[in-house]
PDB file of C-alpha atoms and ligand atoms in Angstrom:
ATOM      1  CA  UNK A   1      15.310   6.033  12.056  1.00  0.00           C
ATOM      2  CA  UNK A   2      13.544   2.979  11.919  1.00  0.00           C
ATOM      3  CA  UNK A   3      15.977  -0.233  12.134  1.00  0.00           C
ATOM      4  CA  UNK A   4      14.446  -1.362   8.808  1.00  0.00           C
ATOM      5  CA  UNK A   5      15.081   1.834   6.997  1.00  0.00           C
ATOM      6  CA  UNK A   6      18.731   2.029   8.516  1.00  0.00           C
ATOM      7  CA  UNK A   7      19.227  -1.685   6.943  1.00  0.00           C
ATOM      8  CA  UNK A   8      17.958  -0.207   3.680  1.00  0.00           C
ATOM      9  CA  UNK A   9      20.296   2.903   3.784  1.00  0.00           C
ATOM     10  CA  UNK A  10      23.118   0.666   4.523  1.00  0.00           C
ATOM     11  CA  UNK A  11      22.846  -1.329   1.388  1.00  0.00           C
ATOM     12  CA  UNK A  12      22.117   1.199  -0.771  1.00  0.00           C
ATOM     13  CA  UNK A  13      24.995   3.356   0.225  1.00  0.00           C
ATOM     14  CA  UNK A  14      27.367   0.068  -0.372  1.00  0.00           C
ATOM     15  CA  UNK A  15      25.582  -0.485  -3.847  1.00  0.00           C
ATOM     16  CA  UNK A  16      27.345   0.502  -7.040  1.00  0.00           C
ATOM     17  CA  UNK A  17      24.208  -0.596  -8.884  1.00  0.00           C
ATOM     18  CA  UNK A  18      20.730   0.021  -7.688  1.00  0.00           C
ATOM     19  CA  UNK A  19      17.469  -0.819  -9.653  1.00  0.00           C
ATOM     20  CA  UNK A  20      14.019   0.217  -8.348  1.00  0.00           C
ATOM     21  CA  UNK A  21      10.795  -1.249  -9.800  1.00  0.00           C
ATOM     22  CA  UNK A  22       7.543   0.995  -9.009  1.00  0.00           C
ATOM     23  CA  UNK A  23       3.903   0.394  -9.122  1.00  0.00           C
ATOM     24  CA  UNK A  24       0.620   2.406  -8.611  1.00  0.00           C
ATOM     25  CA  UNK A  25       1.269   2.806  -4.808  1.00  0.00           C
ATOM     26  CA  UNK A  26       4.237   5.367  -5.719  1.00  0.00           C
ATOM     27  CA  UNK A  27       1.658   7.719  -7.481  1.00  0.00           C
ATOM     28  CA  UNK A  28      -1.015   7.200  -4.619  1.00  0.00           C
ATOM     29  CA  UNK A  29       0.023  10.364  -2.763  1.00  0.00           C
ATOM     30  CA  UNK A  30      -0.245  12.148  -5.877  1.00  0.00           C
ATOM     31  CA  UNK A  31      -4.083  11.300  -5.972  1.00  0.00           C
ATOM     32  CA  UNK A  32      -3.667   8.569  -8.590  1.00  0.00           C
ATOM     33  CA  UNK A  33      -5.923   5.745  -7.653  1.00  0.00           C
ATOM     34  CA  UNK A  34      -4.291   2.397  -7.422  1.00  0.00           C
ATOM     35  CA  UNK A  35      -6.038  -0.669  -9.471  1.00  0.00           C
ATOM     36  CA  UNK A  36      -6.180  -2.762  -5.937  1.00  0.00           C
ATOM     37  CA  UNK A  37      -6.598  -1.775  -2.624  1.00  0.00           C
ATOM     38  CA  UNK A  38      -9.608  -0.062  -0.904  1.00  0.00           C
ATOM     39  CA  UNK A  39      -9.915   2.631  -3.477  1.00  0.00           C
ATOM     40  CA  UNK A  40      -8.679   0.731  -6.365  1.00  0.00           C
ATOM     41  CA  UNK A  41     -10.035   1.262  -9.983  1.00  0.00           C
ATOM     42  CA  UNK A  42     -10.866  -2.200 -10.191  1.00  0.00           C
ATOM     43  CA  UNK A  43     -13.506  -2.164  -7.490  1.00  0.00           C
ATOM     44  CA  UNK A  44     -15.803  -0.365  -9.929  1.00  0.00           C
ATOM     45  CA  UNK A  45     -14.416  -1.873 -12.992  1.00  0.00           C
ATOM     46  CA  UNK A  46     -13.395  -5.131 -14.178  1.00  0.00           C
ATOM     47  CA  UNK A  47     -10.043  -5.217 -15.980  1.00  0.00           C
ATOM     48  CA  UNK A  48     -11.487  -7.523 -18.512  1.00  0.00           C
ATOM     49  CA  UNK A  49     -14.271  -5.324 -19.589  1.00  0.00           C
ATOM     50  CA  UNK A  50     -11.840  -2.504 -20.194  1.00  0.00           C
ATOM     51  CA  UNK A  51      -7.849  -3.105 -20.328  1.00  0.00           C
ATOM     52  CA  UNK A  52      -7.616  -5.875 -22.978  1.00  0.00           C
ATOM     53  CA  UNK A  53      -7.435  -6.156 -26.787  1.00  0.00           C
ATOM     54  CA  UNK A  54     -10.610  -7.962 -26.821  1.00  0.00           C
ATOM     55  CA  UNK A  55     -12.689  -5.207 -25.244  1.00  0.00           C
ATOM     56  CA  UNK A  56     -11.437  -2.563 -27.440  1.00  0.00           C
ATOM     57  CA  UNK A  57     -11.971  -4.622 -30.447  1.00  0.00           C
ATOM     58  CA  UNK A  58     -15.664  -4.917 -28.943  1.00  0.00           C
ATOM     59  CA  UNK A  59     -16.070  -1.328 -27.959  1.00  0.00           C
ATOM     60  CA  UNK A  60     -13.279   1.086 -28.667  1.00  0.00           C
ATOM     61  CA  UNK A  61     -15.508   4.008 -27.564  1.00  0.00           C
ATOM     62  CA  UNK A  62     -16.320   2.450 -23.981  1.00  0.00           C
ATOM     63  CA  UNK A  63     -12.658   1.629 -23.546  1.00  0.00           C
ATOM     64  CA  UNK A  64     -11.297   5.070 -24.649  1.00  0.00           C
ATOM     65  CA  UNK A  65     -14.182   6.666 -22.444  1.00  0.00           C
ATOM     66  CA  UNK A  66     -12.191   5.076 -19.320  1.00  0.00           C
ATOM     67  CA  UNK A  67      -8.816   6.212 -20.567  1.00  0.00           C
ATOM     68  CA  UNK A  68      -9.855   9.453 -21.370  1.00  0.00           C
ATOM     69  CA  UNK A  69     -11.595  10.018 -17.827  1.00  0.00           C
ATOM     70  CA  UNK A  70      -8.001   8.703 -16.364  1.00  0.00           C
ATOM     71  CA  UNK A  71      -5.906  11.069 -18.574  1.00  0.00           C
ATOM     72  CA  UNK A  72      -8.138  13.874 -17.275  1.00  0.00           C
ATOM     73  CA  UNK A  73      -7.722  12.864 -13.452  1.00  0.00           C
ATOM     74  CA  UNK A  74      -4.065  12.494 -14.203  1.00  0.00           C
ATOM     75  CA  UNK A  75      -3.647  15.875 -15.829  1.00  0.00           C
ATOM     76  CA  UNK A  76      -4.254  17.307 -12.464  1.00  0.00           C
ATOM     77  CA  UNK A  77      -1.856  15.266 -10.578  1.00  0.00           C
ATOM     78  CA  UNK A  78       1.593  16.291  -9.269  1.00  0.00           C
ATOM     79  CA  UNK A  79       4.574  13.911  -8.475  1.00  0.00           C
ATOM     80  CA  UNK A  80       5.051  13.503  -4.948  1.00  0.00           C
ATOM     81  CA  UNK A  81       7.967  13.175  -2.523  1.00  0.00           C
ATOM     82  CA  UNK A  82       8.619   9.611  -3.604  1.00  0.00           C
ATOM     83  CA  UNK A  83       8.899  10.312  -7.324  1.00  0.00           C
ATOM     84  CA  UNK A  84      11.268  13.438  -6.261  1.00  0.00           C
ATOM     85  CA  UNK A  85      13.713  11.212  -4.588  1.00  0.00           C
ATOM     86  CA  UNK A  86      13.733   8.700  -7.563  1.00  0.00           C
ATOM     87  CA  UNK A  87      14.548  11.407  -9.955  1.00  0.00           C
ATOM     88  CA  UNK A  88      17.462  12.485  -7.594  1.00  0.00           C
ATOM     89  CA  UNK A  89      18.628   9.098  -7.595  1.00  0.00           C
ATOM     90  CA  UNK A  90      18.260   8.459 -11.319  1.00  0.00           C
ATOM     91  CA  UNK A  91      21.236  11.418 -11.629  1.00  0.00           C
ATOM     92  CA  UNK A  92      23.478   8.301 -11.115  1.00  0.00           C
ATOM     93  CA  UNK A  93      24.689   6.026 -13.919  1.00  0.00           C
ATOM     94  CA  UNK A  94      24.622   2.972 -11.631  1.00  0.00           C
ATOM     95  CA  UNK A  95      20.717   3.611 -11.109  1.00  0.00           C
ATOM     96  CA  UNK A  96      17.952   2.140 -13.420  1.00  0.00           C
ATOM     97  CA  UNK A  97      14.383   2.855 -12.761  1.00  0.00           C
ATOM     98  CA  UNK A  98      11.448   0.323 -14.040  1.00  0.00           C
ATOM     99  CA  UNK A  99       7.915   1.251 -13.657  1.00  0.00           C
ATOM    100  CA  UNK A 100       4.617  -0.493 -14.092  1.00  0.00           C
ATOM    101  CA  UNK A 101       3.109   3.014 -13.825  1.00  0.00           C
ATOM    102  CA  UNK A 102       1.553   4.577 -17.054  1.00  0.00           C
ATOM    103  CA  UNK A 103       0.836   8.025 -15.698  1.00  0.00           C
ATOM    104  CA  UNK A 104       4.153   9.763 -16.758  1.00  0.00           C
ATOM    105  CA  UNK A 105       4.774  11.023 -13.222  1.00  0.00           C
ATOM    106  CA  UNK A 106       8.409   9.841 -12.972  1.00  0.00           C
ATOM    107  CA  UNK A 107       9.366  11.532 -16.038  1.00  0.00           C
ATOM    108  CA  UNK A 108       7.509  14.708 -14.832  1.00  0.00           C
ATOM    109  CA  UNK A 109       9.481  14.560 -11.563  1.00  0.00           C
ATOM    110  CA  UNK A 110      12.576  14.613 -13.720  1.00  0.00           C
ATOM    111  CA  UNK A 111      13.615  10.760 -13.799  1.00  0.00           C
ATOM    112  CA  UNK A 112      15.737   9.873 -16.557  1.00  0.00           C
ATOM    113  CA  UNK A 113      15.689   6.954 -19.025  1.00  0.00           C
ATOM    114  CA  UNK A 114      12.560   5.523 -17.299  1.00  0.00           C
ATOM    115  CA  UNK A 115      11.781   1.797 -18.370  1.00  0.00           C
ATOM    116  CA  UNK A 116       8.180   1.814 -19.016  1.00  0.00           C
ATOM    117  CA  UNK A 117       6.962  -1.589 -18.651  1.00  0.00           C
ATOM    118  CA  UNK A 118       3.627  -1.255 -19.480  1.00  0.00           C
ATOM    119  CA  UNK A 119       3.666   1.733 -21.626  1.00  0.00           C
ATOM    120  CA  UNK A 120       2.227   5.213 -21.396  1.00  0.00           C
ATOM    121  CA  UNK A 121      -1.263   6.607 -20.939  1.00  0.00           C
ATOM    122  CA  UNK A 122      -0.102   9.691 -23.021  1.00  0.00           C
ATOM    123  CA  UNK A 123       0.901   7.992 -26.002  1.00  0.00           C
ATOM    124  CA  UNK A 124      -1.278   6.662 -28.741  1.00  0.00           C
ATOM    125  CA  UNK A 125      -0.787   4.098 -31.343  1.00  0.00           C
ATOM    126  CA  UNK A 126      -2.541   2.955 -34.484  1.00  0.00           C
ATOM    127  CA  UNK A 127      -4.634   0.041 -34.082  1.00  0.00           C
ATOM    128  CA  UNK A 128      -5.207  -0.754 -37.722  1.00  0.00           C
ATOM    129  CA  UNK A 129      -2.685  -0.474 -40.762  1.00  0.00           C
ATOM    130  CA  UNK A 130       0.498   1.021 -39.119  1.00  0.00           C
ATOM    131  CA  UNK A 131       0.100  -1.153 -36.106  1.00  0.00           C
ATOM    132  CA  UNK A 132       3.168  -2.608 -34.919  1.00  0.00           C
ATOM    133  CA  UNK A 133       5.390  -0.365 -37.098  1.00  0.00           C
ATOM    134  CA  UNK A 134       6.618   1.456 -33.806  1.00  0.00           C
ATOM    135  CA  UNK A 135       4.767   4.550 -35.040  1.00  0.00           C
ATOM    136  CA  UNK A 136       3.452   5.629 -31.482  1.00  0.00           C
ATOM    137  CA  UNK A 137       3.029   9.395 -30.825  1.00  0.00           C
ATOM    138  CA  UNK A 138       2.407  11.466 -27.684  1.00  0.00           C
ATOM    139  CA  UNK A 139      -0.679  13.652 -27.059  1.00  0.00           C
ATOM    140  CA  UNK A 140      -0.730  15.404 -23.713  1.00  0.00           C
ATOM    141  CA  UNK A 141      -4.429  16.670 -24.015  1.00  0.00           C
ATOM    142  CA  UNK A 142      -6.682  15.753 -20.965  1.00  0.00           C
ATOM    143  CA  UNK A 143      -9.506  15.248 -23.182  1.00  0.00           C
ATOM    144  CA  UNK A 144      -9.361  13.700 -26.745  1.00  0.00           C
ATOM    145  CA  UNK A 145     -11.362  14.845 -29.515  1.00  0.00           C
ATOM    146  CA  UNK A 146     -12.621  13.058 -31.533  1.00  0.00           C
ATOM    147  CA  UNK A 147     -13.010   9.938 -29.168  1.00  0.00           C
ATOM    148  CA  UNK A 148     -11.954   7.538 -30.240  1.00  0.00           C
ATOM    149  CA  UNK A 149      -9.119   9.291 -31.797  1.00  0.00           C
ATOM    150  CA  UNK A 150      -7.671   8.489 -35.143  1.00  0.00           C
ATOM    151  CA  UNK A 151      -4.193   7.725 -36.523  1.00  0.00           C
ATOM    152  CA  UNK A 152      -3.008  10.801 -38.573  1.00  0.00           C
ATOM    153  CA  UNK A 153      -1.231   8.833 -41.366  1.00  0.00           C
ATOM    154  CA  UNK A 154      -4.129   6.139 -42.045  1.00  0.00           C
ATOM    155  CA  UNK A 155      -7.103   7.635 -40.633  1.00  0.00           C
ATOM    156  CA  UNK A 156      -7.699   4.342 -38.919  1.00  0.00           C
ATOM    157  CA  UNK A 157      -8.516   3.785 -34.867  1.00  0.00           C
ATOM    158  CA  UNK A 158      -5.965   4.626 -32.604  1.00  0.00           C
ATOM    159  CA  UNK A 159      -5.709   2.970 -29.148  1.00  0.00           C
ATOM    160  CA  UNK A 160      -3.742   4.067 -26.033  1.00  0.00           C
ATOM    161  CA  UNK A 161       0.149   3.144 -25.716  1.00  0.00           C
ATOM    162  CA  UNK A 162      -0.408   1.009 -23.013  1.00  0.00           C
ATOM    163  CA  UNK A 163       0.238  -2.873 -22.539  1.00  0.00           C
ATOM    164  CA  UNK A 164      -3.007  -4.679 -22.155  1.00  0.00           C
ATOM    165  CA  UNK A 165      -3.665  -7.893 -19.993  1.00  0.00           C
ATOM    166  CA  UNK A 166      -2.739 -10.736 -22.263  1.00  0.00           C
ATOM    167  CA  UNK A 167      -0.360  -8.466 -24.433  1.00  0.00           C
ATOM    168  CA  UNK A 168       3.301  -9.256 -24.738  1.00  0.00           C
ATOM    169  CA  UNK A 169       5.988  -6.795 -23.276  1.00  0.00           C
ATOM    170  CA  UNK A 170       7.956  -5.043 -25.805  1.00  0.00           C
ATOM    171  CA  UNK A 171      11.430  -7.208 -26.204  1.00  0.00           C
ATOM    172  CA  UNK A 172      13.344  -3.960 -26.143  1.00  0.00           C
ATOM    173  CA  UNK A 173      11.855  -3.303 -22.771  1.00  0.00           C
ATOM    174  CA  UNK A 174      12.649  -6.624 -21.466  1.00  0.00           C
ATOM    175  CA  UNK A 175      16.012  -6.530 -22.565  1.00  0.00           C
ATOM    176  CA  UNK A 176      16.839  -3.497 -20.600  1.00  0.00           C
ATOM    177  CA  UNK A 177      15.184  -4.927 -17.575  1.00  0.00           C
ATOM    178  CA  UNK A 178      17.313  -7.991 -18.114  1.00  0.00           C
ATOM    179  CA  UNK A 179      20.384  -5.588 -17.762  1.00  0.00           C
ATOM    180  CA  UNK A 180      19.117  -4.034 -14.774  1.00  0.00           C
ATOM    181  CA  UNK A 181      18.536  -7.304 -12.733  1.00  0.00           C
ATOM    182  CA  UNK A 182      22.298  -7.453 -12.501  1.00  0.00           C
ATOM    183  CA  UNK A 183      22.514  -5.106  -9.395  1.00  0.00           C
ATOM    184  CA  UNK A 184      23.430  -4.918  -5.691  1.00  0.00           C
ATOM    185  CA  UNK A 185      20.126  -3.829  -4.560  1.00  0.00           C
ATOM    186  CA  UNK A 186      16.736  -4.351  -6.094  1.00  0.00           C
ATOM    187  CA  UNK A 187      14.042  -1.917  -4.654  1.00  0.00           C
ATOM    188  CA  UNK A 188      10.036  -3.014  -5.277  1.00  0.00           C
ATOM    189  CA  UNK A 189       8.028  -0.010  -4.285  1.00  0.00           C
ATOM    190  CA  UNK A 190       4.164   0.346  -4.370  1.00  0.00           C
ATOM    191  CA  UNK A 191       3.128  -2.769  -6.217  1.00  0.00           C
ATOM    192  CA  UNK A 192       0.959  -5.526  -5.359  1.00  0.00           C
ATOM    193  CA  UNK A 193       3.486  -7.894  -7.148  1.00  0.00           C
ATOM    194  CA  UNK A 194       0.763  -9.730  -8.590  1.00  0.00           C
ATOM    195  CA  UNK A 195       1.002  -8.745 -12.232  1.00  0.00           C
ATOM    196  CA  UNK A 196       3.387 -10.883 -14.278  1.00  0.00           C
ATOM    197  CA  UNK A 197       5.723 -10.817 -15.818  1.00  0.00           C
ATOM    198  CA  UNK A 198       6.593  -7.428 -14.122  1.00  0.00           C
ATOM    199  CA  UNK A 199       6.282  -9.399 -10.644  1.00  0.00           C
ATOM    200  CA  UNK A 200       8.911 -11.737 -11.467  1.00  0.00           C
ATOM    201  CA  UNK A 201      11.796  -9.321 -11.822  1.00  0.00           C
ATOM    202  CA  UNK A 202      12.249  -8.930  -8.009  1.00  0.00           C
ATOM    203  CA  UNK A 203      12.727 -12.533  -7.627  1.00  0.00           C
ATOM    204  CA  UNK A 204      14.911 -12.850 -10.598  1.00  0.00           C
ATOM    205  CA  UNK A 205      17.194 -10.390  -9.247  1.00  0.00           C
ATOM    206  CA  UNK A 206      17.399 -12.032  -6.045  1.00  0.00           C
ATOM    207  CA  UNK A 207      18.417 -15.125  -7.845  1.00  0.00           C
ATOM    208  CA  UNK A 208      21.153 -13.413  -9.548  1.00  0.00           C
ATOM    209  CA  UNK A 209      22.542 -12.042  -5.962  1.00  0.00           C
ATOM    210  CA  UNK A 210      20.771  -8.820  -5.186  1.00  0.00           C
ATOM    211  CA  UNK A 211      19.584  -7.604  -1.826  1.00  0.00           C
ATOM    212  CA  UNK A 212      15.998  -7.282  -2.441  1.00  0.00           C
ATOM    213  CA  UNK A 213      13.789  -5.163  -0.489  1.00  0.00           C
ATOM    214  CA  UNK A 214       9.784  -3.815  -0.515  1.00  0.00           C
ATOM    215  CA  UNK A 215       8.248  -0.548   0.379  1.00  0.00           C
ATOM    216  CA  UNK A 216       4.659  -0.830   0.672  1.00  0.00           C
ATOM    217  CA  UNK A 217       2.306  -0.163   3.558  1.00  0.00           C
ATOM    218  CA  UNK A 218       0.453  -3.701   3.048  1.00  0.00           C
ATOM    219  CA  UNK A 219       3.137  -6.479   2.756  1.00  0.00           C
ATOM    220  CA  UNK A 220       2.526  -8.124  -0.496  1.00  0.00           C
ATOM    221  CA  UNK A 221       2.710 -12.082  -1.283  1.00  0.00           C
ATOM    222  CA  UNK A 222       6.023 -11.570  -2.724  1.00  0.00           C
ATOM    223  CA  UNK A 223       7.490 -10.205   0.588  1.00  0.00           C
ATOM    224  CA  UNK A 224       8.579 -13.473   2.376  1.00  0.00           C
ATOM    225  CA  UNK A 225      10.870 -14.181  -0.535  1.00  0.00           C
ATOM    226  CA  UNK A 226      12.587 -10.764  -0.157  1.00  0.00           C
ATOM    227  CA  UNK A 227      15.395  -9.797   2.317  1.00  0.00           C
ATOM    228  CA  UNK A 228      13.512  -6.879   3.586  1.00  0.00           C
ATOM    229  CA  UNK A 229       9.874  -5.437   3.961  1.00  0.00           C
ATOM    230  CA  UNK A 230       9.482  -1.984   4.764  1.00  0.00           C
ATOM    231  CA  UNK A 231       5.725  -1.598   5.810  1.00  0.00           C
ATOM    232  CA  UNK A 232       5.526   2.263   5.067  1.00  0.00           C
ATOM    233  CA  UNK A 233       4.281   4.660   2.212  1.00  0.00           C
ATOM    234  CA  UNK A 234       7.025   5.154  -0.093  1.00  0.00           C
ATOM    235  CA  UNK A 235       6.429   9.006   0.249  1.00  0.00           C
ATOM    236  CA  UNK A 236       7.739   8.706   3.825  1.00  0.00           C
ATOM    237  CA  UNK A 237      10.466   6.198   3.356  1.00  0.00           C
ATOM    238  CA  UNK A 238      12.239   7.406   0.524  1.00  0.00           C
ATOM    239  CA  UNK A 239      12.830  10.917   1.800  1.00  0.00           C
ATOM    240  CA  UNK A 240      14.526   9.706   4.822  1.00  0.00           C
ATOM    241  CA  UNK A 241      16.709   7.525   2.968  1.00  0.00           C
ATOM    242  CA  UNK A 242      17.726  10.113   0.210  1.00  0.00           C
ATOM    243  CA  UNK A 243      21.222  10.550   0.902  1.00  0.00           C
ATOM    244  CA  UNK A 244      21.799   6.617   0.584  1.00  0.00           C
ATOM    245  CA  UNK A 245      22.325   6.749  -2.966  1.00  0.00           C
ATOM    246  CA  UNK A 246      25.569   8.393  -3.515  1.00  0.00           C
ATOM    247  CA  UNK A 247      28.264   8.700  -6.094  1.00  0.00           C
ATOM    248  CA  UNK A 248      29.744   5.200  -5.274  1.00  0.00           C
ATOM    249  CA  UNK A 249      26.594   4.198  -7.561  1.00  0.00           C
ATOM    250  CA  UNK A 250      28.401   6.227 -10.349  1.00  0.00           C
TER     251      UNK A 250
HETATM  252  N1  NAD B 301      -0.360   5.109 -11.745  1.00  0.00           N
HETATM  253  C1  NAD B 301      -0.407   4.241 -12.769  1.00  0.00           C
HETATM  254  O1  NAD B 301      -0.138   4.669 -13.894  1.00  0.00           O
HETATM  255  C2  NAD B 301      -1.369   3.216 -12.512  1.00  0.00           C
HETATM  256  C3  NAD B 301      -2.513   3.226 -11.762  1.00  0.00           C
HETATM  257  C4  NAD B 301      -3.123   2.171 -11.474  1.00  0.00           C
HETATM  258  C5  NAD B 301      -2.718   0.830 -11.855  1.00  0.00           C
HETATM  259  N2  NAD B 301      -1.918   0.755 -12.859  1.00  0.00           N
HETATM  260  C6  NAD B 301      -1.463  -0.566 -13.630  1.00  0.00           C
HETATM  261  O2  NAD B 301      -1.766  -1.586 -12.650  1.00  0.00           O
HETATM  262  C7  NAD B 301      -0.795  -2.903 -12.830  1.00  0.00           C
HETATM  263  C8  NAD B 301      -0.005  -3.379 -11.634  1.00  0.00           C
HETATM  264  O3  NAD B 301      -0.335  -3.365 -10.637  1.00  0.00           O
HETATM  265  P1  NAD B 301       0.520  -2.283  -9.392  1.00  0.00           P
HETATM  266  O4  NAD B 301       1.063  -3.428  -8.392  1.00  0.00           O
HETATM  267  O5  NAD B 301       1.336  -1.261 -10.260  1.00  0.00           O
HETATM  268  O6  NAD B 301      -0.818  -1.646  -8.589  1.00  0.00           O
HETATM  269  P2  NAD B 301      -1.837  -2.057  -7.662  1.00  0.00           P
HETATM  270  O7  NAD B 301      -2.963  -1.255  -7.834  1.00  0.00           O
HETATM  271  O8  NAD B 301      -2.169  -3.887  -7.881  1.00  0.00           O
HETATM  272  O9  NAD B 301      -1.054  -2.109  -6.225  1.00  0.00           O
HETATM  273  C9  NAD B 301      -0.613  -1.196  -5.439  1.00  0.00           C
HETATM  274  C10 NAD B 301       0.116  -1.444  -4.308  1.00  0.00           C
HETATM  275  O10 NAD B 301       0.397  -0.178  -3.889  1.00  0.00           O
HETATM  276  C11 NAD B 301       0.351  -0.159  -2.611  1.00  0.00           C
HETATM  277  N3  NAD B 301       0.209   1.198  -2.021  1.00  0.00           N
HETATM  278  C12 NAD B 301      -0.636   1.813  -1.696  1.00  0.00           C
HETATM  279  N4  NAD B 301      -0.304   3.315  -1.356  1.00  0.00           N
HETATM  280  C13 NAD B 301       1.270   3.201  -1.148  1.00  0.00           C
HETATM  281  C14 NAD B 301       2.201   4.156  -0.645  1.00  0.00           C
HETATM  282  N5  NAD B 301       1.558   5.373  -0.380  1.00  0.00           N
HETATM  283  N6  NAD B 301       3.481   3.699  -0.880  1.00  0.00           N
HETATM  284  C15 NAD B 301       3.622   2.455  -1.252  1.00  0.00           C
HETATM  285  N7  NAD B 301       2.808   1.462  -1.662  1.00  0.00           N
HETATM  286  C16 NAD B 301       1.439   1.833  -1.753  1.00  0.00           C
HETATM  287  C17 NAD B 301      -0.946  -1.053  -2.137  1.00  0.00           C
HETATM  288  O11 NAD B 301      -0.769  -1.735  -0.884  1.00  0.00           O
HETATM  289  C18 NAD B 301      -0.678  -2.136  -3.372  1.00  0.00           C
HETATM  290  O12 NAD B 301      -0.003  -3.163  -3.013  1.00  0.00           O
HETATM  291  C19 NAD B 301       0.145  -2.039 -13.832  1.00  0.00           C
HETATM  292  O13 NAD B 301      -0.257  -3.077 -15.119  1.00  0.00           O
HETATM  293  C20 NAD B 301       0.131  -0.816 -13.838  1.00  0.00           C
HETATM  294  O14 NAD B 301       0.054  -0.455 -15.446  1.00  0.00           O
HETATM  295  C21 NAD B 301      -0.996   1.886 -13.388  1.00  0.00           C
HETATM  296 ZN1   ZN B 302      -2.564   3.971 -39.032  1.00  0.00          ZN
END
């Protein structure tokens, strides 16, 4: 095994609390396009045109066509080996998974108690009268009809249950993340580490004393501040260190 992998495996096997933060890269091997990188979604679409409250207010149908297209792509994707390893690790009580992904693949792989930092593409929420009342609902149909969808109780426009650029993170989600920062190892996997506040979590964990590592084939700007950077795909690394998160994490 590569030296760096060995180092990470050793840290994980001595850890009582392990927190993992994932980004779009963990789903790349499932065929889900990342936002940045050579085949990233933002190459052909500008985020400010689509993933903002302003864009939705201006043209809800266009925004929904984009989400509907992504939902139909995701419906055909399966969790990969990286999701599977994280699902196995999630059986240990000392383990927490935070994801920036909205694709639901961690849950489909069987991960328990996923902290969804940016919400879920499979959830809808009222954008009108019931907005903010916490009344989101799940709808997993690949193509929604009608488009844009409507809120059943009030008949108003519904939006996707995701956090858009410029929107605040749910305080309950932030509180759960805060608790997960007090860990022995914080592992950042498949994220470009540039979308804040998510990108700040690994640095906060380090300040609190965690050993911090990233797994990303392209080292990110954050890597220099972390204890370890493994420049390999998540789906190759995680199966090799599967046995490192053990019952000491209970
Ligand atoms: N799957 C999804 O749900 C999805 C997809 C695209 C973007 N997003 C959104 O993008 C925003 C943040 O961006 P991000 O940092 O998650 O994604 P990003 O697209 O900015 O970065 C993806 C990172 O993954 C790395 N990567 C590519 N293949 C990899 C692999 N096999 N193993 C490990 N790493 C790999 C890339 O080098 C890149 O640094 C979030 O708001 C998130 O909601 C979500
Ligand atoms: Zn409503």
